[in-house]
Amino acid sequence: MNISFKKLVVVLMLTFVSMSLSACATTEHSGKTAPIILKEQGSFAAGGSVVTNPGTFNPVKMTPEGQTFHGDHAYVFYQIPEQARRLPLVFWHGFGQFSKTWETTPDGREGYQNIFLRRGYGVYVLDQPRRGNAGRSTQSVTINPVPDEQKWFNIFRVGIWPEYFDGVQFPRDQESLNQYFRQMTPDTGTIDINLNSDAVAALFEKIGQGILVTHSNSGGMGWQTAIKSSNIRAVVSYEPGSNFVFPEGEVPAPKASSGGTLGAIGIPLSDFMKLTKIPIVIYYGDNIPEKPIENPGQDQWRIRLEMARQWANTVNSHGGDAEVVHLPEIGIHGNTHFPFSDLNNIEIADLMSDWLVEKGLN
Amino acid sequence: MNISFKKLVVVLMLTFVSMSLSACATTEHSGKTAPIILKEQGSFAAGGSVVTNPGTFNPVKMTPEGQTFHGDHAYVFYQIPEQARRLPLVFWHGFGQFSKTWETTPDGREGYQNIFLRRGYGVYVLDQPRRGNAGRSTQSVTINPVPDEQKWFNIFRVGIWPEYFDGVQFPRDQESLNQYFRQMTPDTGTIDINLNSDAVAALFEKIGQGILVTHSNSGGMGWQTAIKSSNIRAVVSYEPGSNFVFPEGEVPAPKASSGGTLGAIGIPLSDFMKLTKIPIVIYYGDNIPEKPIENPGQDQWRIRLEMARQWANTVNSHGGDAEVVHLPEIGIHGNTHFPFSDLNNIEIADLMSDWLVEKGLN
């Protein structure tokens, strides 16, 4: 009887330990209903500059003389789960977008912010200088509300307005489209590659080592940031769209498409070599043509995928570890320019998780 | 022996239950080191309008003809803790500010977002239309980076630049001031009371009943929103700064200060009466003069506090439940225009918690 009670004690203890763990722990691939358990969360500004106006501040008149203006910083909201993995993920939005890119999807599902928190990663979602919550810009700007959403519907490869692509991984209800269009926000100053990569490098200076995840327009700025900050231990880039950097002397000729021309940037070999020291993976979605077509929304991605492949080959020819994954080629179809928020974003996140494991970054 | 083992089983079970609870539960007044446990979190746009350009969209030219523009929505990031209290808190920033107001304080402590999550409240932090992450505005705008930070230092009653007020509840290191100035972001269109209150009413339409927490410039817009949405069950207002609404015929004369004149808005009595159906509390901080003084940064708050008292009296004379708490009068000293992020913000949050309990809103 004593022994059976001892066994009972052990069984009950294990049961409660198990219950505690299942109630609390953030486990790989856990469902939406499990809680998210945070060790901490918060926000701060990183980088930026200060303009100091000549003169002496007059506290009665309060005119601009002698006053300062802090601007051009990045803003970041971070969340660190309990028992976080060693390296956090820093998420950088694309053109016309902000940190929302990584939050709730247009149809209300969880985005990468939640998905990777649940998988135990610290998650930083940033707004680049002069965008979203980092709107305080040292430049004057005029912003005009030019109707442009059908253009983005096409360039983001949801379809050819008003038609959706067959099998596209995008919800077809009106409210999802409403949310999708409202996740854009304007620039409050010029997009400055050097200024932006400085701010994000300052962010990494503050947080230490991590993994940079870029999208579209931030892809090119991401390479520059990884050159500036040795705290970036890997880069995951979704559909990088511009500003590919090559060693001077190896810069490819501009590529033409019906959606415009894409050039590349030459940088010193010593800088480029820094990109050969970290693992890099690039993903592109579906409905990118193999040969030139009339529709500029799609055709501009043909030359970007081509440039990305050429870029990865150049990185690897210098001893690096860069890989381009064109999702349809591995049997994943229908992805738009936003694979991480598409209907199959769990599958897309699994690919990234597996890559992080493969590179020993988890 | 059997009985002692039974006791042991019970003791161990209770121990593990207790351990589970202490590890998981968000308890009132729990410390920073306890985890934050979320049932869910996410973001969405609320309200707004759509501009539709005449003509037919041409997918090759992609010019503005036939395209749409979604703008003027609010953006909100929400977090719901496990075992949340019945009514969530919806936090609305003030002039020149955005959702950051409620996040990490300038010196890196927890703001109201974390404090009230830990106290079991669902927390929504919003950016009003044409501000921060809700920057997509249907208006054209020109933004100039006019140096203005010493002015705000004074108006926000941190001190009289470059001096801090004696005993002010504000950190005095350089980095805190850097973060403080960078938590401003410009408007990307006119501040439109009607448009903004519509968007926040749409937010409450989506989330159901809750408590609205306003600051400064959103104070006045908050009254308008509470008139529009019966889902607002209470209002907590920190230092409301403008747009006090009175019944037509009871509008007080404008009040003069060295920092400008403050008028009030007349509205139909039937609308005003809606504000008498919910509990309302208003808090003002320290260093507000009792009599006119030369410093406009301080003096403009004298007439606002006076107007708020007059407003609360009017609400109460019509059968309502509005209270103005001038913090120094209850022995709490040194608070700036941002009591919720000041050095004593836990004490300030305790006041709000106690008020919510007193009104049966917890």
PDB file of N, CA, C and O in Angstrom, chain B residues 70-123:
ATOM      1  N   HIS B  70      -7.873  53.905 -49.230  1.00  0.00           N
ATOM      2  CA  HIS B  70      -8.452  53.712 -47.894  1.00  0.00           C
ATOM      3  C   HIS B  70      -7.633  54.520 -46.893  1.00  0.00           C
ATOM      4  O   HIS B  70      -6.417  54.335 -46.803  1.00  0.00           O
ATOM      5  N   GLY B  71      -8.284  55.391 -46.142  1.00  0.00           N
ATOM      6  CA  GLY B  71      -7.549  56.175 -45.158  1.00  0.00           C
ATOM      7  C   GLY B  71      -8.420  56.601 -43.995  1.00  0.00           C
ATOM      8  O   GLY B  71      -9.589  56.207 -43.882  1.00  0.00           O
ATOM      9  N   ASP B  72      -7.835  57.393 -43.111  1.00  0.00           N
ATOM     10  CA  ASP B  72      -8.551  58.029 -41.996  1.00  0.00           C
ATOM     11  C   ASP B  72      -9.110  57.051 -40.968  1.00  0.00           C
ATOM     12  O   ASP B  72     -10.019  57.392 -40.198  1.00  0.00           O
ATOM     13  N   HIS B  73      -8.573  55.850 -40.941  1.00  0.00           N
ATOM     14  CA  HIS B  73      -8.924  54.848 -39.927  1.00  0.00           C
ATOM     15  C   HIS B  73      -8.057  55.060 -38.689  1.00  0.00           C
ATOM     16  O   HIS B  73      -7.019  55.718 -38.744  1.00  0.00           O
ATOM     17  N   ALA B  74      -8.474  54.468 -37.580  1.00  0.00           N
ATOM     18  CA  ALA B  74      -7.595  54.316 -36.418  1.00  0.00           C
ATOM     19  C   ALA B  74      -6.898  52.957 -36.545  1.00  0.00           C
ATOM     20  O   ALA B  74      -7.376  52.049 -37.235  1.00  0.00           O
ATOM     21  N   TYR B  75      -5.742  52.845 -35.914  1.00  0.00           N
ATOM     22  CA  TYR B  75      -5.026  51.557 -35.850  1.00  0.00           C
ATOM     23  C   TYR B  75      -4.941  51.176 -34.380  1.00  0.00           C
ATOM     24  O   TYR B  75      -4.721  52.047 -33.522  1.00  0.00           O
ATOM     25  N   VAL B  76      -5.118  49.907 -34.073  1.00  0.00           N
ATOM     26  CA  VAL B  76      -5.039  49.494 -32.674  1.00  0.00           C
ATOM     27  C   VAL B  76      -4.281  48.178 -32.516  1.00  0.00           C
ATOM     28  O   VAL B  76      -4.408  47.273 -33.348  1.00  0.00           O
ATOM     29  N   PHE B  77      -3.451  48.127 -31.487  1.00  0.00           N
ATOM     30  CA  PHE B  77      -2.777  46.882 -31.097  1.00  0.00           C
ATOM     31  C   PHE B  77      -3.376  46.464 -29.763  1.00  0.00           C
ATOM     32  O   PHE B  77      -3.437  47.263 -28.829  1.00  0.00           O
ATOM     33  N   TYR B  78      -3.845  45.218 -29.692  1.00  0.00           N
ATOM     34  CA  TYR B  78      -4.535  44.779 -28.471  1.00  0.00           C
ATOM     35  C   TYR B  78      -3.889  43.536 -27.889  1.00  0.00           C
ATOM     36  O   TYR B  78      -3.258  42.738 -28.599  1.00  0.00           O
ATOM     37  N   GLN B  79      -4.042  43.409 -26.593  1.00  0.00           N
ATOM     38  CA  GLN B  79      -3.559  42.226 -25.875  1.00  0.00           C
ATOM     39  C   GLN B  79      -4.592  41.869 -24.809  1.00  0.00           C
ATOM     40  O   GLN B  79      -5.015  42.728 -24.028  1.00  0.00           O
ATOM     41  N   ILE B  80      -4.994  40.615 -24.798  1.00  0.00           N
ATOM     42  CA  ILE B  80      -5.975  40.136 -23.824  1.00  0.00           C
ATOM     43  C   ILE B  80      -5.295  39.118 -22.914  1.00  0.00           C
ATOM     44  O   ILE B  80      -4.828  38.085 -23.396  1.00  0.00           O
ATOM     45  N   PRO B  81      -5.218  39.413 -21.614  1.00  0.00           N
ATOM     46  CA  PRO B  81      -4.567  38.438 -20.731  1.00  0.00           C
ATOM     47  C   PRO B  81      -5.459  37.228 -20.479  1.00  0.00           C
ATOM     48  O   PRO B  81      -6.661  37.255 -20.751  1.00  0.00           O
ATOM     49  N   GLU B  82      -4.854  36.178 -19.992  1.00  0.00           N
ATOM     50  CA  GLU B  82      -5.625  35.020 -19.544  1.00  0.00           C
ATOM     51  C   GLU B  82      -6.553  35.470 -18.428  1.00  0.00           C
ATOM     52  O   GLU B  82      -6.187  36.286 -17.586  1.00  0.00           O
ATOM     53  N   GLN B  83      -7.729  34.896 -18.375  1.00  0.00           N
ATOM     54  CA  GLN B  83      -8.711  35.243 -17.331  1.00  0.00           C
ATOM     55  C   GLN B  83      -8.864  36.760 -17.199  1.00  0.00           C
ATOM     56  O   GLN B  83      -8.729  37.324 -16.108  1.00  0.00           O
ATOM     57  N   ALA B  84      -9.135  37.373 -18.341  1.00  0.00           N
ATOM     58  CA  ALA B  84      -9.248  38.838 -18.366  1.00  0.00           C
ATOM     59  C   ALA B  84     -10.483  39.298 -17.607  1.00  0.00           C
ATOM     60  O   ALA B  84     -11.492  38.598 -17.530  1.00  0.00           O
ATOM     61  N   ARG B  85     -10.375  40.485 -17.050  1.00  0.00           N
ATOM     62  CA  ARG B  85     -11.543  41.136 -16.444  1.00  0.00           C
ATOM     63  C   ARG B  85     -12.558  41.424 -17.539  1.00  0.00           C
ATOM     64  O   ARG B  85     -12.235  41.416 -18.729  1.00  0.00           O
ATOM     65  N   ARG B  86     -13.762  41.732 -17.111  1.00  0.00           N
ATOM     66  CA  ARG B  86     -14.884  41.851 -18.036  1.00  0.00           C
ATOM     67  C   ARG B  86     -14.689  42.979 -19.059  1.00  0.00           C
ATOM     68  O   ARG B  86     -14.927  42.801 -20.248  1.00  0.00           O
ATOM     69  N   LEU B  87     -14.240  44.125 -18.605  1.00  0.00           N
ATOM     70  CA  LEU B  87     -14.133  45.294 -19.487  1.00  0.00           C
ATOM     71  C   LEU B  87     -12.669  45.597 -19.813  1.00  0.00           C
ATOM     72  O   LEU B  87     -11.860  45.807 -18.905  1.00  0.00           O
ATOM     73  N   PRO B  88     -12.309  45.653 -21.103  1.00  0.00           N
ATOM     74  CA  PRO B  88     -10.936  46.037 -21.461  1.00  0.00           C
ATOM     75  C   PRO B  88     -10.761  47.549 -21.380  1.00  0.00           C
ATOM     76  O   PRO B  88     -11.732  48.305 -21.321  1.00  0.00           O
ATOM     77  N   LEU B  89      -9.513  47.968 -21.384  1.00  0.00           N
ATOM     78  CA  LEU B  89      -9.154  49.387 -21.380  1.00  0.00           C
ATOM     79  C   LEU B  89      -8.691  49.790 -22.783  1.00  0.00           C
ATOM     80  O   LEU B  89      -7.853  49.105 -23.373  1.00  0.00           O
ATOM     81  N   VAL B  90      -9.225  50.881 -23.295  1.00  0.00           N
ATOM     82  CA  VAL B  90      -8.815  51.392 -24.607  1.00  0.00           C
ATOM     83  C   VAL B  90      -8.074  52.705 -24.378  1.00  0.00           C
ATOM     84  O   VAL B  90      -8.654  53.674 -23.881  1.00  0.00           O
ATOM     85  N   PHE B  91      -6.785  52.711 -24.707  1.00  0.00           N
ATOM     86  CA  PHE B  91      -5.922  53.852 -24.413  1.00  0.00           C
ATOM     87  C   PHE B  91      -5.733  54.720 -25.659  1.00  0.00           C
ATOM     88  O   PHE B  91      -5.306  54.236 -26.699  1.00  0.00           O
ATOM     89  N   TRP B  92      -6.002  56.020 -25.472  1.00  0.00           N
ATOM     90  CA  TRP B  92      -5.931  56.998 -26.582  1.00  0.00           C
ATOM     91  C   TRP B  92      -4.939  58.097 -26.193  1.00  0.00           C
ATOM     92  O   TRP B  92      -5.139  58.805 -25.208  1.00  0.00           O
ATOM     93  N   HIS B  93      -3.879  58.239 -27.000  1.00  0.00           N
ATOM     94  CA  HIS B  93      -2.792  59.207 -26.779  1.00  0.00           C
ATOM     95  C   HIS B  93      -3.241  60.655 -26.922  1.00  0.00           C
ATOM     96  O   HIS B  93      -4.346  60.934 -27.411  1.00  0.00           O
ATOM     97  N   GLY B  94      -2.341  61.575 -26.632  1.00  0.00           N
ATOM     98  CA  GLY B  94      -2.603  63.002 -26.767  1.00  0.00           C
ATOM     99  C   GLY B  94      -1.974  63.628 -27.998  1.00  0.00           C
ATOM    100  O   GLY B  94      -1.562  62.926 -28.925  1.00  0.00           O
ATOM    101  N   PHE B  95      -1.892  64.956 -27.982  1.00  0.00           N
ATOM    102  CA  PHE B  95      -1.386  65.746 -29.113  1.00  0.00           C
ATOM    103  C   PHE B  95       0.086  65.425 -29.391  1.00  0.00           C
ATOM    104  O   PHE B  95       0.905  65.430 -28.478  1.00  0.00           O
ATOM    105  N   GLY B  96       0.398  65.178 -30.660  1.00  0.00           N
ATOM    106  CA  GLY B  96       1.785  64.955 -31.057  1.00  0.00           C
ATOM    107  C   GLY B  96       2.336  63.597 -30.640  1.00  0.00           C
ATOM    108  O   GLY B  96       3.487  63.276 -30.940  1.00  0.00           O
ATOM    109  N   GLN B  97       1.506  62.828 -29.946  1.00  0.00           N
ATOM    110  CA  GLN B  97       1.942  61.535 -29.423  1.00  0.00           C
ATOM    111  C   GLN B  97       1.256  60.392 -30.180  1.00  0.00           C
ATOM    112  O   GLN B  97       0.383  60.629 -31.011  1.00  0.00           O
ATOM    113  N   PHE B  98       1.664  59.158 -29.868  1.00  0.00           N
ATOM    114  CA  PHE B  98       0.974  57.988 -30.437  1.00  0.00           C
ATOM    115  C   PHE B  98       0.908  56.913 -29.355  1.00  0.00           C
ATOM    116  O   PHE B  98       1.110  57.218 -28.174  1.00  0.00           O
ATOM    117  N   SER B  99       0.619  55.692 -29.753  1.00  0.00           N
ATOM    118  CA  SER B  99       0.395  54.616 -28.775  1.00  0.00           C
ATOM    119  C   SER B  99       1.558  54.437 -27.801  1.00  0.00           C
ATOM    120  O   SER B  99       1.364  53.954 -26.681  1.00  0.00           O
ATOM    121  N   LYS B 100       2.743  54.841 -28.195  1.00  0.00           N
ATOM    122  CA  LYS B 100       3.940  54.773 -27.340  1.00  0.00           C
ATOM    123  C   LYS B 100       3.703  55.388 -25.966  1.00  0.00           C
ATOM    124  O   LYS B 100       4.317  54.962 -24.971  1.00  0.00           O
ATOM    125  N   THR B 101       2.853  56.413 -25.904  1.00  0.00           N
ATOM    126  CA  THR B 101       2.477  57.058 -24.644  1.00  0.00           C
ATOM    127  C   THR B 101       2.249  56.043 -23.523  1.00  0.00           C
ATOM    128  O   THR B 101       2.597  56.298 -22.366  1.00  0.00           O
ATOM    129  N   TRP B 102       1.651  54.913 -23.865  1.00  0.00           N
ATOM    130  CA  TRP B 102       1.220  53.919 -22.858  1.00  0.00           C
ATOM    131  C   TRP B 102       2.195  52.773 -22.740  1.00  0.00           C
ATOM    132  O   TRP B 102       1.977  51.859 -21.943  1.00  0.00           O
ATOM    133  N   GLU B 103       3.220  52.764 -23.565  1.00  0.00           N
ATOM    134  CA  GLU B 103       4.185  51.653 -23.560  1.00  0.00           C
ATOM    135  C   GLU B 103       5.327  51.987 -22.583  1.00  0.00           C
ATOM    136  O   GLU B 103       5.128  52.713 -21.613  1.00  0.00           O
ATOM    137  N   THR B 104       6.498  51.447 -22.862  1.00  0.00           N
ATOM    138  CA  THR B 104       7.663  51.685 -22.019  1.00  0.00           C
ATOM    139  C   THR B 104       7.857  53.181 -21.755  1.00  0.00           C
ATOM    140  O   THR B 104       7.734  53.997 -22.669  1.00  0.00           O
ATOM    141  N   THR B 105       8.189  53.551 -20.514  1.00  0.00           N
ATOM    142  CA  THR B 105       8.415  54.950 -20.169  1.00  0.00           C
ATOM    143  C   THR B 105       9.765  55.414 -20.737  1.00  0.00           C
ATOM    144  O   THR B 105      10.591  54.583 -21.125  1.00  0.00           O
ATOM    145  N   PRO B 106       9.986  56.729 -20.777  1.00  0.00           N
ATOM    146  CA  PRO B 106      11.256  57.226 -21.345  1.00  0.00           C
ATOM    147  C   PRO B 106      12.492  56.614 -20.682  1.00  0.00           C
ATOM    148  O   PRO B 106      13.527  56.441 -21.329  1.00  0.00           O
ATOM    149  N   ASP B 107      12.390  56.293 -19.400  1.00  0.00           N
ATOM    150  CA  ASP B 107      13.549  55.707 -18.712  1.00  0.00           C
ATOM    151  C   ASP B 107      13.465  54.190 -18.642  1.00  0.00           C
ATOM    152  O   ASP B 107      14.187  53.561 -17.854  1.00  0.00           O
ATOM    153  N   GLY B 108      12.609  53.571 -19.456  1.00  0.00           N
ATOM    154  CA  GLY B 108      12.635  52.124 -19.615  1.00  0.00           C
ATOM    155  C   GLY B 108      11.812  51.323 -18.620  1.00  0.00           C
ATOM    156  O   GLY B 108      11.909  50.094 -18.587  1.00  0.00           O
ATOM    157  N   ARG B 109      10.989  51.995 -17.803  1.00  0.00           N
ATOM    158  CA  ARG B 109      10.106  51.249 -16.909  1.00  0.00           C
ATOM    159  C   ARG B 109       8.819  50.854 -17.657  1.00  0.00           C
ATOM    160  O   ARG B 109       8.586  51.284 -18.784  1.00  0.00           O
ATOM    161  N   GLU B 110       7.998  50.074 -16.988  1.00  0.00           N
ATOM    162  CA  GLU B 110       6.756  49.655 -17.630  1.00  0.00           C
ATOM    163  C   GLU B 110       5.723  50.777 -17.591  1.00  0.00           C
ATOM    164  O   GLU B 110       5.566  51.462 -16.580  1.00  0.00           O
ATOM    165  N   GLY B 111       5.045  50.956 -18.702  1.00  0.00           N
ATOM    166  CA  GLY B 111       3.948  51.910 -18.778  1.00  0.00           C
ATOM    167  C   GLY B 111       2.615  51.225 -18.518  1.00  0.00           C
ATOM    168  O   GLY B 111       2.564  50.068 -18.095  1.00  0.00           O
ATOM    169  N   TYR B 112       1.534  51.984 -18.777  1.00  0.00           N
ATOM    170  CA  TYR B 112       0.187  51.470 -18.481  1.00  0.00           C
ATOM    171  C   TYR B 112      -0.156  50.200 -19.264  1.00  0.00           C
ATOM    172  O   TYR B 112      -0.924  49.370 -18.788  1.00  0.00           O
ATOM    173  N   GLN B 113       0.394  50.059 -20.476  1.00  0.00           N
ATOM    174  CA  GLN B 113       0.111  48.845 -21.257  1.00  0.00           C
ATOM    175  C   GLN B 113       0.447  47.603 -20.440  1.00  0.00           C
ATOM    176  O   GLN B 113      -0.380  46.707 -20.268  1.00  0.00           O
ATOM    177  N   ASN B 114       1.659  47.550 -19.922  1.00  0.00           N
ATOM    178  CA  ASN B 114       2.085  46.383 -19.139  1.00  0.00           C
ATOM    179  C   ASN B 114       1.435  46.352 -17.756  1.00  0.00           C
ATOM    180  O   ASN B 114       1.022  45.294 -17.278  1.00  0.00           O
ATOM    181  N   ILE B 115       1.374  47.518 -17.129  1.00  0.00           N
ATOM    182  CA  ILE B 115       0.860  47.565 -15.759  1.00  0.00           C
ATOM    183  C   ILE B 115      -0.569  47.013 -15.700  1.00  0.00           C
ATOM    184  O   ILE B 115      -0.899  46.201 -14.839  1.00  0.00           O
ATOM    185  N   PHE B 116      -1.417  47.436 -16.645  1.00  0.00           N
ATOM    186  CA  PHE B 116      -2.814  46.994 -16.593  1.00  0.00           C
ATOM    187  C   PHE B 116      -3.020  45.608 -17.193  1.00  0.00           C
ATOM    188  O   PHE B 116      -3.965  44.914 -16.821  1.00  0.00           O
ATOM    189  N   LEU B 117      -2.139  45.171 -18.079  1.00  0.00           N
ATOM    190  CA  LEU B 117      -2.150  43.759 -18.487  1.00  0.00           C
ATOM    191  C   LEU B 117      -1.885  42.884 -17.268  1.00  0.00           C
ATOM    192  O   LEU B 117      -2.569  41.883 -17.046  1.00  0.00           O
ATOM    193  N   ARG B 118      -0.880  43.266 -16.489  1.00  0.00           N
ATOM    194  CA  ARG B 118      -0.532  42.501 -15.288  1.00  0.00           C
ATOM    195  C   ARG B 118      -1.670  42.505 -14.273  1.00  0.00           C
ATOM    196  O   ARG B 118      -1.763  41.624 -13.432  1.00  0.00           O
ATOM    197  N   ARG B 119      -2.516  43.539 -14.350  1.00  0.00           N
ATOM    198  CA  ARG B 119      -3.656  43.620 -13.427  1.00  0.00           C
ATOM    199  C   ARG B 119      -4.910  42.979 -14.006  1.00  0.00           C
ATOM    200  O   ARG B 119      -6.000  43.144 -13.493  1.00  0.00           O
ATOM    201  N   GLY B 120      -4.718  42.274 -15.143  1.00  0.00           N
ATOM    202  CA  GLY B 120      -5.809  41.450 -15.667  1.00  0.00           C
ATOM    203  C   GLY B 120      -6.747  42.133 -16.649  1.00  0.00           C
ATOM    204  O   GLY B 120      -7.775  41.556 -17.019  1.00  0.00           O
ATOM    205  N   TYR B 121      -6.405  43.326 -17.096  1.00  0.00           N
ATOM    206  CA  TYR B 121      -7.263  44.019 -18.053  1.00  0.00           C
ATOM    207  C   TYR B 121      -6.820  43.748 -19.496  1.00  0.00           C
ATOM    208  O   TYR B 121      -5.620  43.750 -19.789  1.00  0.00           O
ATOM    209  N   GLY B 122      -7.773  43.545 -20.386  1.00  0.00           N
ATOM    210  CA  GLY B 122      -7.475  43.611 -21.808  1.00  0.00           C
ATOM    211  C   GLY B 122      -7.048  45.033 -22.122  1.00  0.00           C
ATOM    212  O   GLY B 122      -7.623  45.984 -21.586  1.00  0.00           O
ATOM    213  N   VAL B 123      -6.034  45.181 -22.966  1.00  0.00           N
ATOM    214  CA  VAL B 123      -5.451  46.500 -23.235  1.00  0.00           C
ATOM    215  C   VAL B 123      -5.407  46.747 -24.747  1.00  0.00           C
ATOM    216  O   VAL B 123      -4.846  45.951 -25.495  1.00  0.00           O
TER     217      VAL B 123
END
